[in-house]
Structure formats: C-alpha cells, structure tokens
Amino acid sequence: MHSYTRAESRERARLFRKGFRQALADCVDPALQKKIERIDQAAAERGRRELNALYAVRENDRQAVATAKAQVRTASRQDKAAARDALRQAEQQLGRSERAVHKAEQQ
C-alpha cells in the first residue's frame, strides 16, 4: 500500500510528465527516475505504518467484542439490555475497522 501526500502526488506527476517528454526525445535523465523512486519508497513506508496501525485497531476492536460478549453472558437481568447494546456497538466498530483494513489492503 502506498500513501502519497498531496505534495508527493503533484511532484511525482510533474516528474512523470517531464520524463515522458524526455522519453519522446530519447534523452531520459536518470535523476528523474531516482526522484520518483524516492517518493515511492517514502509513500510505501508510510503506507506500511498506516496498515500496521489499522491492524492494531482491528485487533483492539476484536478484543472489545469478545469482552462485550462475556459481559452479556455474565450480566444480570437488569443489566443484560445495556450489555447487549454495548455488544452491538462493539460489533459495529469492529465492522468499520475491518472495512478500513480491507480497503487499505486493496490499494
């Protein structure tokens, strides 16, 4: 997964266009390719960090669902409705985090 900043996207597009024009003239500057590779490496590192953070959030949400299920099972009659609501909210949060991880993995 790559995570480009707006400035990196603009700079990469500018360098690509410049390299394309140079390729048409058959005199490509190797420094352009190195600059593009540096931008790609920075974006890939940022993407790995973001993906790892999403994995951590998903794991915390899974633990929260497990805890909420245990609270539902051990709740008294008076507290069971509130425990079910907490479980429902935890499951919804887990769904959001799983969708975010899936979306990030597809990029």
Coordinates of C-alpha atoms in Angstrom, one line a residue, residues 52-98:
N52 CA 0.1 -1.7 10.8
A53 CA -1.9 0.9 12.8
L54 CA -5.1 -0.3 11.2
Y55 CA -4.3 -3.9 12.1
A56 CA -3.7 -2.8 15.7
V57 CA -7.1 -1.0 15.8
R58 CA -8.8 -4.1 14.3
E59 CA -7.3 -6.3 16.9
N60 CA -8.4 -4.0 19.7
D61 CA -11.9 -4.0 18.3
R62 CA -11.9 -7.8 18.2
Q63 CA -10.9 -7.9 21.9
A64 CA -13.6 -5.3 22.7
V65 CA -16.2 -7.6 21.0
A66 CA -15.0 -10.6 23.0
T67 CA -15.2 -8.6 26.2
A68 CA -18.7 -7.4 25.4
K69 CA -19.9 -10.9 24.7
A70 CA -18.5 -12.1 28.0
Q71 CA -20.3 -9.2 29.7
V72 CA -23.6 -10.2 28.1
R73 CA -23.2 -13.8 29.2
T74 CA -22.4 -12.8 32.8
A75 CA -24.9 -9.8 33.1
S76 CA -27.8 -9.9 35.5
R77 CA -31.3 -9.5 34.1
Q78 CA -31.4 -5.8 34.8
D79 CA -28.0 -5.2 33.1
K80 CA -28.5 -7.6 30.1
A81 CA -30.1 -5.0 27.8
A82 CA -27.3 -2.5 28.4
A83 CA -24.7 -5.2 27.8
R84 CA -26.4 -6.2 24.5
D85 CA -26.3 -2.5 23.4
A86 CA -22.6 -2.4 24.3
L87 CA -22.0 -5.6 22.3
R88 CA -23.9 -4.2 19.3
Q89 CA -21.8 -1.0 19.3
A90 CA -18.6 -3.0 19.7
E91 CA -19.6 -5.2 16.7
Q92 CA -20.4 -2.1 14.6
Q93 CA -17.0 -0.6 15.4
L94 CA -15.3 -3.9 14.5
G95 CA -17.1 -3.9 11.2
R96 CA -15.9 -0.4 10.5
S97 CA -12.3 -1.3 11.3
E98 CA -12.4 -4.4 9.2

